[in-house]
Every structure is written in C-alpha cells, then in structure tokens.
GROMACS .gro file of C-alpha atoms in nm:
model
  407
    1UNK     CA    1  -5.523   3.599   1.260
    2UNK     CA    2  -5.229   3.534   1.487
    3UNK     CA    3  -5.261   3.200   1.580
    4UNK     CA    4  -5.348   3.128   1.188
    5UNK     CA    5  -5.014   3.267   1.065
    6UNK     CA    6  -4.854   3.027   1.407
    7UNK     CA    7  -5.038   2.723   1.298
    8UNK     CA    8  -4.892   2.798   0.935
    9UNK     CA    9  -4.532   2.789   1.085
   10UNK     CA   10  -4.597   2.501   1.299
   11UNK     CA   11  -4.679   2.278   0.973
   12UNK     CA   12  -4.484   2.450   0.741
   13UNK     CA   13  -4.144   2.281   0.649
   14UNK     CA   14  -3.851   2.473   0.782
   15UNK     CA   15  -3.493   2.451   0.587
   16UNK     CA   16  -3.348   2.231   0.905
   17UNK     CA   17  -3.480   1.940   1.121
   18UNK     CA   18  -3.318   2.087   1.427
   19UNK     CA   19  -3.624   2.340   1.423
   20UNK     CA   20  -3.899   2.044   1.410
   21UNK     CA   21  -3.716   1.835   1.620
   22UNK     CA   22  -3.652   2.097   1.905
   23UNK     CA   23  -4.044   2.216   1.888
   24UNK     CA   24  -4.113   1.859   1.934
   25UNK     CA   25  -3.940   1.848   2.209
   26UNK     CA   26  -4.093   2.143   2.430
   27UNK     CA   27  -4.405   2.000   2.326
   28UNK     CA   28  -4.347   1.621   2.475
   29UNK     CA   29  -4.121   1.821   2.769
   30UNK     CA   30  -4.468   2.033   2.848
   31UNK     CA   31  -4.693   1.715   2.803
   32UNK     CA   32  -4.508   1.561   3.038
   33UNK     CA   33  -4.499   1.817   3.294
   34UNK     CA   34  -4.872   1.883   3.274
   35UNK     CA   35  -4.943   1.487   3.331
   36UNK     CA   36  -4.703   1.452   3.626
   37UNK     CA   37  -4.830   1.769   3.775
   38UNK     CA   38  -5.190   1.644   3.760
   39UNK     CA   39  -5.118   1.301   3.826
   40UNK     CA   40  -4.894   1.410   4.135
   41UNK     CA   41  -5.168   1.639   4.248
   42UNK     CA   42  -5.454   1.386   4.216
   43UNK     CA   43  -5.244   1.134   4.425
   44UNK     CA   44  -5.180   1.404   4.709
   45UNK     CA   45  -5.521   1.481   4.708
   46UNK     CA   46  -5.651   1.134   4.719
   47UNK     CA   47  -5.405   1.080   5.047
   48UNK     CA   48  -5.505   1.401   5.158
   49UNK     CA   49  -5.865   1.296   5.154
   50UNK     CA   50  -5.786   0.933   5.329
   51UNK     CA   51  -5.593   1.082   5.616
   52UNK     CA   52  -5.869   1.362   5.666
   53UNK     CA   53  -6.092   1.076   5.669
   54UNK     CA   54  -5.903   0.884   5.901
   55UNK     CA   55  -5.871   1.139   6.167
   56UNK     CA   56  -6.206   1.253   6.120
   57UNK     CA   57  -6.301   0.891   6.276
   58UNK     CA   58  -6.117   1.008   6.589
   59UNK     CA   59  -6.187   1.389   6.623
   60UNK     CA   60  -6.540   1.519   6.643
   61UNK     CA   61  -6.700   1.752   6.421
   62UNK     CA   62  -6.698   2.015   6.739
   63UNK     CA   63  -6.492   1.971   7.085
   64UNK     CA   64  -6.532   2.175   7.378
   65UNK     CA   65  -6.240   2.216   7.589
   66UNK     CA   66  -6.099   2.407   7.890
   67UNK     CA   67  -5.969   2.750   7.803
   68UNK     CA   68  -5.655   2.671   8.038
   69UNK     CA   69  -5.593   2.349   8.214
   70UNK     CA   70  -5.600   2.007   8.088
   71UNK     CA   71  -6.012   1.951   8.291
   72UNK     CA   72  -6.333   2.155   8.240
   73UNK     CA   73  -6.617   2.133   8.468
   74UNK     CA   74  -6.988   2.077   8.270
   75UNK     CA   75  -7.316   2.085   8.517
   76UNK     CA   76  -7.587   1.869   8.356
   77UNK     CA   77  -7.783   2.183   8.340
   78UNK     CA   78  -7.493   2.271   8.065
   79UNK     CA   79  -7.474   1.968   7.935
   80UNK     CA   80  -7.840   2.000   7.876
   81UNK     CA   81  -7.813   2.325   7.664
   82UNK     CA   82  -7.579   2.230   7.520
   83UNK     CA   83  -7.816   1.949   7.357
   84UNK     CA   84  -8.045   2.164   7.262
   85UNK     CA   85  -7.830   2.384   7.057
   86UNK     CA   86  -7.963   2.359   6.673
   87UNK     CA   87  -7.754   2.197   6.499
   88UNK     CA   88  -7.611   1.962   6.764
   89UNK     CA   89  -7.721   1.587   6.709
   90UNK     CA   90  -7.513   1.440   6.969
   91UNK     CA   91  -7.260   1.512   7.278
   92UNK     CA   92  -7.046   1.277   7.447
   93UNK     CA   93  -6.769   1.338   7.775
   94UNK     CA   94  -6.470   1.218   7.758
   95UNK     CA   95  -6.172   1.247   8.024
   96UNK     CA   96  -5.831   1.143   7.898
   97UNK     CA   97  -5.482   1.078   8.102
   98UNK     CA   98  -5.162   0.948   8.055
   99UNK     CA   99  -5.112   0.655   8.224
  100UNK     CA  100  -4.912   0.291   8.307
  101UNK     CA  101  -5.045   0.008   8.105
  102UNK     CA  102  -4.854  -0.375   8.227
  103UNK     CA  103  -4.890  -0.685   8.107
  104UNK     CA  104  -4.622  -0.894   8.284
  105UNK     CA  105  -4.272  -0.738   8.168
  106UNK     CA  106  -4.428  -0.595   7.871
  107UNK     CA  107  -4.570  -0.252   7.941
  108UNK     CA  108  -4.644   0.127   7.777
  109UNK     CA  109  -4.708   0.474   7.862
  110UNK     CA  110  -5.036   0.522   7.673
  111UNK     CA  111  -5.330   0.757   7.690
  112UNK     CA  112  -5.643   0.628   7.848
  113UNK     CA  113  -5.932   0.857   7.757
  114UNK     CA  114  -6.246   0.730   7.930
  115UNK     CA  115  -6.576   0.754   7.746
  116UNK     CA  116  -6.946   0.768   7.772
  117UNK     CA  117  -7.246   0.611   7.626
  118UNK     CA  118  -7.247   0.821   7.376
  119UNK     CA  119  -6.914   0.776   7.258
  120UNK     CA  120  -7.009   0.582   6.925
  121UNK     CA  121  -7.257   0.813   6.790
  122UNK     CA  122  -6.952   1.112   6.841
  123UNK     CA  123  -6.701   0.877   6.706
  124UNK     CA  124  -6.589   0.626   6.421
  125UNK     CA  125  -6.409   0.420   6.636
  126UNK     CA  126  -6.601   0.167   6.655
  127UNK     CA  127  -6.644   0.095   6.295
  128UNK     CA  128  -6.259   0.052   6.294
  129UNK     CA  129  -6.198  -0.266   6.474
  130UNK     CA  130  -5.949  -0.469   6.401
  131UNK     CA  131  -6.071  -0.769   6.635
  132UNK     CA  132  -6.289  -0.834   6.860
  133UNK     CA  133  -6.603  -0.561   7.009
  134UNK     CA  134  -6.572  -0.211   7.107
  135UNK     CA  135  -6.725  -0.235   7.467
  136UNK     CA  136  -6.579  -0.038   7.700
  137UNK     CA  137  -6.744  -0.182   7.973
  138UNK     CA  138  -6.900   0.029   8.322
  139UNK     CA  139  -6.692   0.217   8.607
  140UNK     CA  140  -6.753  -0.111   8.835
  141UNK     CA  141  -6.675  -0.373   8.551
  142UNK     CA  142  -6.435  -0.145   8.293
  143UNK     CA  143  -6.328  -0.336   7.954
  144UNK     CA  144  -6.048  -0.190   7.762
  145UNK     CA  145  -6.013  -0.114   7.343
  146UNK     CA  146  -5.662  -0.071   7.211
  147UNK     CA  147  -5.515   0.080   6.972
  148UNK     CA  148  -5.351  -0.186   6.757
  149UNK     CA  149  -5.016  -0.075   6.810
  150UNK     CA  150  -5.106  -0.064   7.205
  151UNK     CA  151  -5.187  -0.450   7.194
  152UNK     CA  152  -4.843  -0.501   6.991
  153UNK     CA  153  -4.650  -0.304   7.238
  154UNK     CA  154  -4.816  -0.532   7.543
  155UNK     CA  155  -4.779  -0.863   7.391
  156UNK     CA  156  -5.190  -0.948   7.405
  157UNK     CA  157  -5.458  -1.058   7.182
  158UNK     CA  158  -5.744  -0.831   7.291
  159UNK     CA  159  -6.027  -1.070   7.160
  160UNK     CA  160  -5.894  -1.347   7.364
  161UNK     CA  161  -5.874  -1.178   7.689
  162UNK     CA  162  -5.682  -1.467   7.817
  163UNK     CA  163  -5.511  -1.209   8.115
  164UNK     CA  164  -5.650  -0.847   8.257
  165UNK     CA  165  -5.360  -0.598   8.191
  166UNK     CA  166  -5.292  -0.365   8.469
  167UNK     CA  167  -5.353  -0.029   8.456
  168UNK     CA  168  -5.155   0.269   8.616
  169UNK     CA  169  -5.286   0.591   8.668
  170UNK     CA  170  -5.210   0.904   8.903
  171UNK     CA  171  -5.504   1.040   9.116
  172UNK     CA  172  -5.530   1.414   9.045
  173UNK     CA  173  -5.827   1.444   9.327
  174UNK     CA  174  -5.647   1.356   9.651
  175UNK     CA  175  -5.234   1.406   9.597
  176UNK     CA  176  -4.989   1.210   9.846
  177UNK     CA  177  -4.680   1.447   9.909
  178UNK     CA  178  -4.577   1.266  10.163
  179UNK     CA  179  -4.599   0.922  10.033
  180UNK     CA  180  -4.593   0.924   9.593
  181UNK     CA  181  -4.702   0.575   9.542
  182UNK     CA  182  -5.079   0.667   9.757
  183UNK     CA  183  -5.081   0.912   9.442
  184UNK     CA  184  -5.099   0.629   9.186
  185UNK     CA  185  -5.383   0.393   9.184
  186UNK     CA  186  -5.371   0.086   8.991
  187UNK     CA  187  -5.621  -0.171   8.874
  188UNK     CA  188  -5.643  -0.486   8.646
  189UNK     CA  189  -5.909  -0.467   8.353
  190UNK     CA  190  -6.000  -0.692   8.087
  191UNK     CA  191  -6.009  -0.623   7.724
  192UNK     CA  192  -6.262  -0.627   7.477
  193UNK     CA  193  -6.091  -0.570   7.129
  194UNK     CA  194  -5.865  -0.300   6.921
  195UNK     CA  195  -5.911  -0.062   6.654
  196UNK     CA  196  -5.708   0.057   6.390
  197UNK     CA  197  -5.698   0.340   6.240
  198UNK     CA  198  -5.361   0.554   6.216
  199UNK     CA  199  -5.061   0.513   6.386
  200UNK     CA  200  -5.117   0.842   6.566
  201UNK     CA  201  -5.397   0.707   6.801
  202UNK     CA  202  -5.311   0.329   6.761
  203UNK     CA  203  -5.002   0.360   6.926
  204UNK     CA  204  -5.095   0.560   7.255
  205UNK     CA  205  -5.462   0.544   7.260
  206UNK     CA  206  -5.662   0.300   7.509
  207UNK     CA  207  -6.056   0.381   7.542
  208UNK     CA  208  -6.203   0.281   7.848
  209UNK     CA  209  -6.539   0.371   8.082
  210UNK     CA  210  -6.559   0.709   8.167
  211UNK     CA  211  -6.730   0.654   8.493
  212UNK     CA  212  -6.359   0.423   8.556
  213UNK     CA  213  -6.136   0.635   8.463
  214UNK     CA  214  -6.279   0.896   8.719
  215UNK     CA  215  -6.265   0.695   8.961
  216UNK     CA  216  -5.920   0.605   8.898
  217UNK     CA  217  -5.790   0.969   8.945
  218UNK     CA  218  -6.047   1.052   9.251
  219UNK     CA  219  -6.234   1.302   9.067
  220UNK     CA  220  -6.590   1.414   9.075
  221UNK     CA  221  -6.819   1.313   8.803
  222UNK     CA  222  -6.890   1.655   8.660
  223UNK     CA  223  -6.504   1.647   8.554
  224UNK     CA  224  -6.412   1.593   8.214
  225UNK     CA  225  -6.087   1.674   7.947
  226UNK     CA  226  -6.349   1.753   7.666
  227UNK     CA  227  -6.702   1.757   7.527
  228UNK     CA  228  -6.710   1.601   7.212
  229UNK     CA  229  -6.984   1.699   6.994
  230UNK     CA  230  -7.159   1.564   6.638
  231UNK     CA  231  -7.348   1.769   6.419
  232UNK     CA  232  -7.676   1.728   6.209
  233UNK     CA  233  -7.579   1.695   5.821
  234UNK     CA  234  -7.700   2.002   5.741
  235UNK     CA  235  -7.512   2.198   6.012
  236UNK     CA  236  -7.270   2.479   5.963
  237UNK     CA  237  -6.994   2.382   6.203
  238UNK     CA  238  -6.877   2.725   6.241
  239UNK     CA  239  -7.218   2.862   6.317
  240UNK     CA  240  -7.289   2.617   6.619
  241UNK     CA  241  -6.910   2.678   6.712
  242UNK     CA  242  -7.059   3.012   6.772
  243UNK     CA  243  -7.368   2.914   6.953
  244UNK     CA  244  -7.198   2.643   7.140
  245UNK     CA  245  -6.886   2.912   7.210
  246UNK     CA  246  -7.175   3.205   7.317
  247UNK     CA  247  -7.363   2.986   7.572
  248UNK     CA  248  -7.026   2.864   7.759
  249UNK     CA  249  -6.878   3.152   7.783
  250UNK     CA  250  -6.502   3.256   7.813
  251UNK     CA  251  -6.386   2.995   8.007
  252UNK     CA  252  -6.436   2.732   7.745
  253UNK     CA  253  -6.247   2.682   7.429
  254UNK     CA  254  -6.478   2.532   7.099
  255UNK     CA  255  -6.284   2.368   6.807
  256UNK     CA  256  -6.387   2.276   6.492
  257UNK     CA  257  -6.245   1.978   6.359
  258UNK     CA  258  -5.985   2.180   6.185
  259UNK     CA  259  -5.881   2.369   6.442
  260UNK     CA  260  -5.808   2.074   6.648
  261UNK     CA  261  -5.559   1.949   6.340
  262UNK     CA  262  -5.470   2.288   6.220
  263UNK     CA  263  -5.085   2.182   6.235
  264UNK     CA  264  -5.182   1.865   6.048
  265UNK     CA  265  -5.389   2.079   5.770
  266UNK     CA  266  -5.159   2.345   5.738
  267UNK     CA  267  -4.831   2.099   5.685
  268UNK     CA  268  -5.045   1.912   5.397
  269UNK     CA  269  -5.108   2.235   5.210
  270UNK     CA  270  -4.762   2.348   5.233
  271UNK     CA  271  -4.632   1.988   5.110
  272UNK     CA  272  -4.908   2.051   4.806
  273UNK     CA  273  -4.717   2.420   4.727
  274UNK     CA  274  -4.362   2.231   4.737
  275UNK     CA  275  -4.480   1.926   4.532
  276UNK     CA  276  -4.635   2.184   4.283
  277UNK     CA  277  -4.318   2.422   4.275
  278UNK     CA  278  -4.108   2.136   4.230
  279UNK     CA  279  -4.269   1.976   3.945
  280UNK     CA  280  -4.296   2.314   3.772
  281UNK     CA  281  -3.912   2.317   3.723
  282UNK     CA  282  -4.040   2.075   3.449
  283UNK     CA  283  -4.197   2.334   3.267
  284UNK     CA  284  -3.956   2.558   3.312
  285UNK     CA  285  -3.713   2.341   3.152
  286UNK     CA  286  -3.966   2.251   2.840
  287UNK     CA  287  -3.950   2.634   2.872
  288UNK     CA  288  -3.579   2.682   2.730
  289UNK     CA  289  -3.648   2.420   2.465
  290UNK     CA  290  -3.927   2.653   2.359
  291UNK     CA  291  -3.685   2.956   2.319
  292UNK     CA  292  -3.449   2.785   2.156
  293UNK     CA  293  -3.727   2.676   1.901
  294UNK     CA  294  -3.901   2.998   1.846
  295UNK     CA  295  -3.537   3.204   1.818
  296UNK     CA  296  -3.487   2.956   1.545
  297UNK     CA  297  -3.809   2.988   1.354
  298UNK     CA  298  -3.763   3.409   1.380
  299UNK     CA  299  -3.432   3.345   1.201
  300UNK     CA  300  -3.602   3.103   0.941
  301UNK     CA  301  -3.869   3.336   0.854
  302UNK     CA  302  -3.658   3.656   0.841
  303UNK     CA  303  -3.747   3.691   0.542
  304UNK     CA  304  -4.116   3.658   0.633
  305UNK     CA  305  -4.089   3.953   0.838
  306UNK     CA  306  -3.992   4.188   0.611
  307UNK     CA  307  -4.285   4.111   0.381
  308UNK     CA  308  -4.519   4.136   0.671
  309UNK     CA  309  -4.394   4.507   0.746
  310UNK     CA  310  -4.403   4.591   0.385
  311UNK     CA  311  -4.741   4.485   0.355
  312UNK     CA  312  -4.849   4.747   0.687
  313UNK     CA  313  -4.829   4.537   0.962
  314UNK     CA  314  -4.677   4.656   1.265
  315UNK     CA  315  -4.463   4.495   1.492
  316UNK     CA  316  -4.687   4.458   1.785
  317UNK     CA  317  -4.878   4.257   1.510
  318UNK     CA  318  -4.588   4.038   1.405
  319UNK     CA  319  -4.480   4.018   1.804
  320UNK     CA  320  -4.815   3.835   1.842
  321UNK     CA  321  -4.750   3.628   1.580
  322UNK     CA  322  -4.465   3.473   1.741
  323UNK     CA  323  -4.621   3.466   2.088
  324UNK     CA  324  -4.907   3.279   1.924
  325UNK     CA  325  -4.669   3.052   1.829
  326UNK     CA  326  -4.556   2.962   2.161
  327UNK     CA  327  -4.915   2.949   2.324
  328UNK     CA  328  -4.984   2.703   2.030
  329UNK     CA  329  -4.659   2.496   2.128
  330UNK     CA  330  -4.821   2.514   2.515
  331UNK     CA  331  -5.171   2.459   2.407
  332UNK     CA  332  -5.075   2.111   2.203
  333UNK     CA  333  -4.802   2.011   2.477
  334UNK     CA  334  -4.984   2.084   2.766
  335UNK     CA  335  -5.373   1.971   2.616
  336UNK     CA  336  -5.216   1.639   2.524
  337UNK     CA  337  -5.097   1.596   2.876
  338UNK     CA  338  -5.410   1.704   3.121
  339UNK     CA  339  -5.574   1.432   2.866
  340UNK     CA  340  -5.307   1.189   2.922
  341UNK     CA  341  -5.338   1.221   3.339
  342UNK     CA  342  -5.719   1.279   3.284
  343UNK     CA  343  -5.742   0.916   3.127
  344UNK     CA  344  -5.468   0.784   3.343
  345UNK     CA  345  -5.623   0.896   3.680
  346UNK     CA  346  -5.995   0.827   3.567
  347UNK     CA  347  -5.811   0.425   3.506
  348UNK     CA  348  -5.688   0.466   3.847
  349UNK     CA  349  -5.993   0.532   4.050
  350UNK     CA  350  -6.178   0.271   3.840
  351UNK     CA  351  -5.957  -0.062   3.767
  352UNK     CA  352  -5.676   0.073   4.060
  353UNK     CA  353  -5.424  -0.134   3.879
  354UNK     CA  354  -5.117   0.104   4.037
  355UNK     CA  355  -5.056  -0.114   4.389
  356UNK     CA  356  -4.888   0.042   4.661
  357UNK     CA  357  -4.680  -0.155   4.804
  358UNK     CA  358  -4.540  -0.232   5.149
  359UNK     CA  359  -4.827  -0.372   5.292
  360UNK     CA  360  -4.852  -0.149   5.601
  361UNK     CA  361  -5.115   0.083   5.511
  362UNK     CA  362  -5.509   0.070   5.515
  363UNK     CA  363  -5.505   0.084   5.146
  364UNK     CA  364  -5.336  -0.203   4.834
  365UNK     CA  365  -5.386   0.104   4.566
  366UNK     CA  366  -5.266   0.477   4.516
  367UNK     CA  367  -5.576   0.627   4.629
  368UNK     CA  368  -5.680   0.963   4.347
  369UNK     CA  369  -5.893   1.250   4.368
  370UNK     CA  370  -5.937   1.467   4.106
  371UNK     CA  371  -5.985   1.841   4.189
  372UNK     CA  372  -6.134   2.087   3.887
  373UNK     CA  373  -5.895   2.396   4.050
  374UNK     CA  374  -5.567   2.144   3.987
  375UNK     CA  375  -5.645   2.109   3.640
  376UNK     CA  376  -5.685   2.535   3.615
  377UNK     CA  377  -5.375   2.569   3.819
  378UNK     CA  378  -5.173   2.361   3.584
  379UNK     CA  379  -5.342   2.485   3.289
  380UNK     CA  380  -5.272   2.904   3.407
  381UNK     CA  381  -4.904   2.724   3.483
  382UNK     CA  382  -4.822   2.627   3.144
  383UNK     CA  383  -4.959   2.935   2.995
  384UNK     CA  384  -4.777   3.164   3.191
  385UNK     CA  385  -4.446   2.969   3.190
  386UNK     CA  386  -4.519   2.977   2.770
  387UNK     CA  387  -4.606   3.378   2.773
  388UNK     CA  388  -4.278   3.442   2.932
  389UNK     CA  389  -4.099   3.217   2.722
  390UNK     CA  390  -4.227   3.330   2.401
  391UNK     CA  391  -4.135   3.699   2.479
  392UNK     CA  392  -3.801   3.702   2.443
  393UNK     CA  393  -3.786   3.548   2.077
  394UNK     CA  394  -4.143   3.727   1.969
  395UNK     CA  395  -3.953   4.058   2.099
  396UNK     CA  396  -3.624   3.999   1.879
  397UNK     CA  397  -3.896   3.943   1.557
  398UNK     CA  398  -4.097   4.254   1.666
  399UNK     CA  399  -3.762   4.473   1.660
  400UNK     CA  400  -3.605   4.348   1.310
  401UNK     CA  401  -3.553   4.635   1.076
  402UNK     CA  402  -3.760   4.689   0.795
  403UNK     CA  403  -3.536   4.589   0.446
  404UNK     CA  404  -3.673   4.445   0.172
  405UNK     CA  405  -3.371   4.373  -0.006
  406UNK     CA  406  -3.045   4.256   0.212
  407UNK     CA  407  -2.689   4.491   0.172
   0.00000   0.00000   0.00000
C-alpha cells in the first residue's frame, strides 16, 4: 500500500517543475553512482585477478621454509615424505642469494635462486618467456634465465648468447676473514633466455642450476632457501599445510601462497574499501538531492496528509509512505545503473573495446571481473544511503498536525 500511494506521487503532476526536476536528479545522481561503483569494482577485481595470477606463476601453491635463518636443511629421507604427503603432486628445492651479475661495465645486484629438475612442474615460469628457452643448464655447465628487466639492466640479448655474463656470489660455506675477496667466488655462465612476468621478479630475479649455485657458495647439497611445493587440483592447501607443517616439525615454517603475499593481499583489499568509500560520496551527494525532493513533495501534498489522518491512518502509516517514496527514487536510480554497468562490463569482457593505454603492461584492455557480492554491496549501499535520507522528510510528514481546515 505504501509504495502504491509513492508510485502515485512519483507520476502525479506537482504544482512546480523544481519538484520533478530535482527527483530527476537524485535519480540520474544514484544511477550514476551505482554504475561507477560497479564498473570501478569490476575493473579492480579484474586487476586483482591478473596480478594474483601473475604472482601465482612465481610462488608455489605451498613453500617450506626455515623457521629462522635464510637456509633449511632437507635429508632425502624428508624429502621423500614429504612426496608422499596426499595431496602433494610435486616438490622442487630451490636455494636463492643475492649476488654480482657483470657484463662488461654494465652490471646488477640481482637474486640468483638456483633450481631443480623439478622446477617447471612447481612453477609458471617457464610458460612466461619472453625469448629464447628456459634451460637452466647443470652445476658443471649452468645456463642462466633473466628476468626481462635483468637483461635490460646488463645490456644482453639472452637468446643470442653472444658473451657469458659473470656472475658474483659470496661463499657462505668456507668464510675468508682474513682475506674478503677468497669469500666471493665468481664464474662466467651463458644464457639461455628471459621471462617476463611482473616487474617484481623481472627486475632482480636470475634462475639458474641448483646444483651451481651450491657450489658457488661452498655448501653441501642437502642445503636449500626453500621447498617449493604443487598441489593436486583437488587439494585443500591448508589441510596439507598441516600435514606438510606436522611431519617437519617446529623448525620449519609452511606457507600457503597467501601467506607468502599476505602484505600484497592485504594492501589490495584495503585499496578495494577506499575505492568503495570514495565512490560512495556519490551517493551521498544524490542523497541531499533526495531530501531536498521529498521535503518538497511533503509540502506539496500537505494537504494530502490531513485527509490521510482523517480517514484513520496513523502517522507511522503516512511516515512509510514517504520513505517508500525514497526507496522508489533508489530502486529506479540505482536499478537503472547496476543495468547500465551490468551491460557495460558484460561489453567489456566480450568486444574489450576500452584500451589501456601506455603500452607497458601484459594486457591492451581494462581487464573485468564481475563479482555477485559487488553487485549486493552496492545494492545494500544505495538502500541504506536512501533509508537515511528519506527519514528526515518522511519524519517532518509523520509529525504534521491533524487540521482539516487551515486558521
């Protein structure tokens, strides 16, 4: 009954334009809102997704690291059971260290993070090259993969391999004090190819043999920086971070991939909240527009109101009236615009006629995803923003005094 005597003052014609014209106006303000904020969202989300997607090529589903240190020591016995965990499909060792890499006068402090066998089937590395192979050689004949921003800084072409660049790294098994430079070995090593993948490991990251880099730093080959670890499809990662975490022991620390970019996660929600909290100030704007309109339809149907109350009804009755009229206002403005993005975002994903421009990312097109909860946070938004909004106006009709005939 409410939102029928609402939809009657929404068509009816009022005595003044200004009354139209500003109801109009909250409604295109709250469209508006509602498409940006789902638009916005579905953007963030579809960047969100890409960079999880990138780093997900780099960081294993599960990672087994030293509880303190920067080196863990794994017997092949462990290794072993650690195999035969369910859930585990396959492990590889890895041993990363900062280190010198020369190429003439060019040169770079980069990581080199040595790898096994296994590496690919841990890893998407390799189905990231940018040029020539990912082969990272054996500890007697080591090739080198750089990150694409690695090969810029250096001044090669890593398909070519027309020079071996010279790498610098500190032994950490047998220490000089009395001489430094005996605690830095050095050798030259050809390369194989680069990867690209995000500027966070193509600019410091150089893969290598793991049996190498060992050798490199004079330590034993039971020594390793992690265990890197992929899962069947069908695994819970937090249940075999469990089983994994139980059969180490205390001395180990087990990651998920999450926790090993829990900074990186928690930064992208928070920039979600602020994008959301900023674009709300839309609605709340669309909001005062609303007041204004439904102050001036309580004044244009004073008269209305006093024939309601003589007729029985009571003023929480005639208070929902007027709310009703301001979820109606919502329900048009912000319907309208979830159906606007809705179609927008749905071109997006298909025809992906929005470029982005610059030219320095992975992607020509704003990359979308859209996400059910976004559409029932924006929805609850624009209700709730309305509900308040309404009050104030639905109150001051609620609380006119019952006179028939004005003194």
């Amino acid at each position: 009954m409410n939102f029928l005597f609402a939809w009657r003052y929404f068509k009816a014609k009022k005595s003044t334009n200004a009354i139209n014209i500003i109801a109009w106006i909250s409604i295109l303000a709250i469209g508006v809102g509602a498409a940006a904020l789902i638009l916005v969202l579905s953007v963030f989300n579809g960047f969100e997704d890409l960079v999880k997607s990138l780093y997900s090529s780099f960081y294993p589903d599960l990672r087994v690291g030293p509880a303190a240190g920067k080196q863990l020591v794994l017997t092949n016995a462990q290794l072993a059971q650690i195999r035969g965990v369910n859930g585990v499909a396959w492990s590889s060792a890895t041993l990363e260290e900062k280190a010198l890499l020369q190429n003439g006068d060019n040169q770079s402090i980069i990581y080199l993070k040595g790898v096994d066998d296994n590496y690919r089937r841990v890893s998407g590395v390799a189905d990231h090259m940018l040029r020539g192979s990912f082969e990272v050689g054996t500890a007697e004949e080591p090739m080198l993969v750089l990150g694409a921003g690695v090969e810029n800084a250096v001044g090669v072409q890593s398909d070519r391999n027309l020079a071996p660049l010279l790498v610098h790294l500190p032994r950490k098994g047998s220490a000089d004090l009395s001489n430094p430079l005996n605690s830095i070995s050095a050798d030259t090593v050809n390369t194989s190819g680069a990867f690209l993948i995000q500027q966070d490991f193509d600019n410091k990251y150089v893969l290598t043999s793991l049996g190498f880099v060992q050798r490199m730093m004079d330590l034993p080959p039971d020594r390793y920086s992690y265990l890197e670890i992929a899962l069947k499809g069908n695994a819970d990662p937090a249940t075999v971070q469990r089983r994994v975490a139980s059969l180490l022991g205390g001395q180990y620390k087990v990651q998920t991939r999450y926790e090993q970019n829990a900074s990186l996660y928690a930064v992208m929600r928070a920039e979600k909240w602020v994008i959301y909290a900023i674009l709300s100030l839309i609605l709340v704007v669309a909001a005062f527009n609303m007041i204004g309109s439904l102050t001036m339809l309580v004044l244009e149907k004073k008269a209305d109101i006093q024939v309601l109350h003589a007729l029985g009804s009571s003023s929480r009755r005639i208070q929902g009236i007027f709310l009703s009229e301001g979820m109606l206002l919502a329900l048009i403005g912000g319907g309208s615009g979830i159906l606007l993005a809705l179609g927008l975002a749905l071109a997006q994903l298909k025809y992906k006629f929005i470029p982005l421009t610059g030219g320095s990312f992975l992607i020509d097109y704003f990359p979308v995803k859209l996400n059910p909860w976004d559409f029932v946070l924006v929805a609850s938004t624009i209700l709730v923003i309305a509900l308040i909004a309404s009050w104030i106006p639905a109150r001051k009709a609620a609380k006119q005094q019952f006179a028939l005939r004005e003194p």
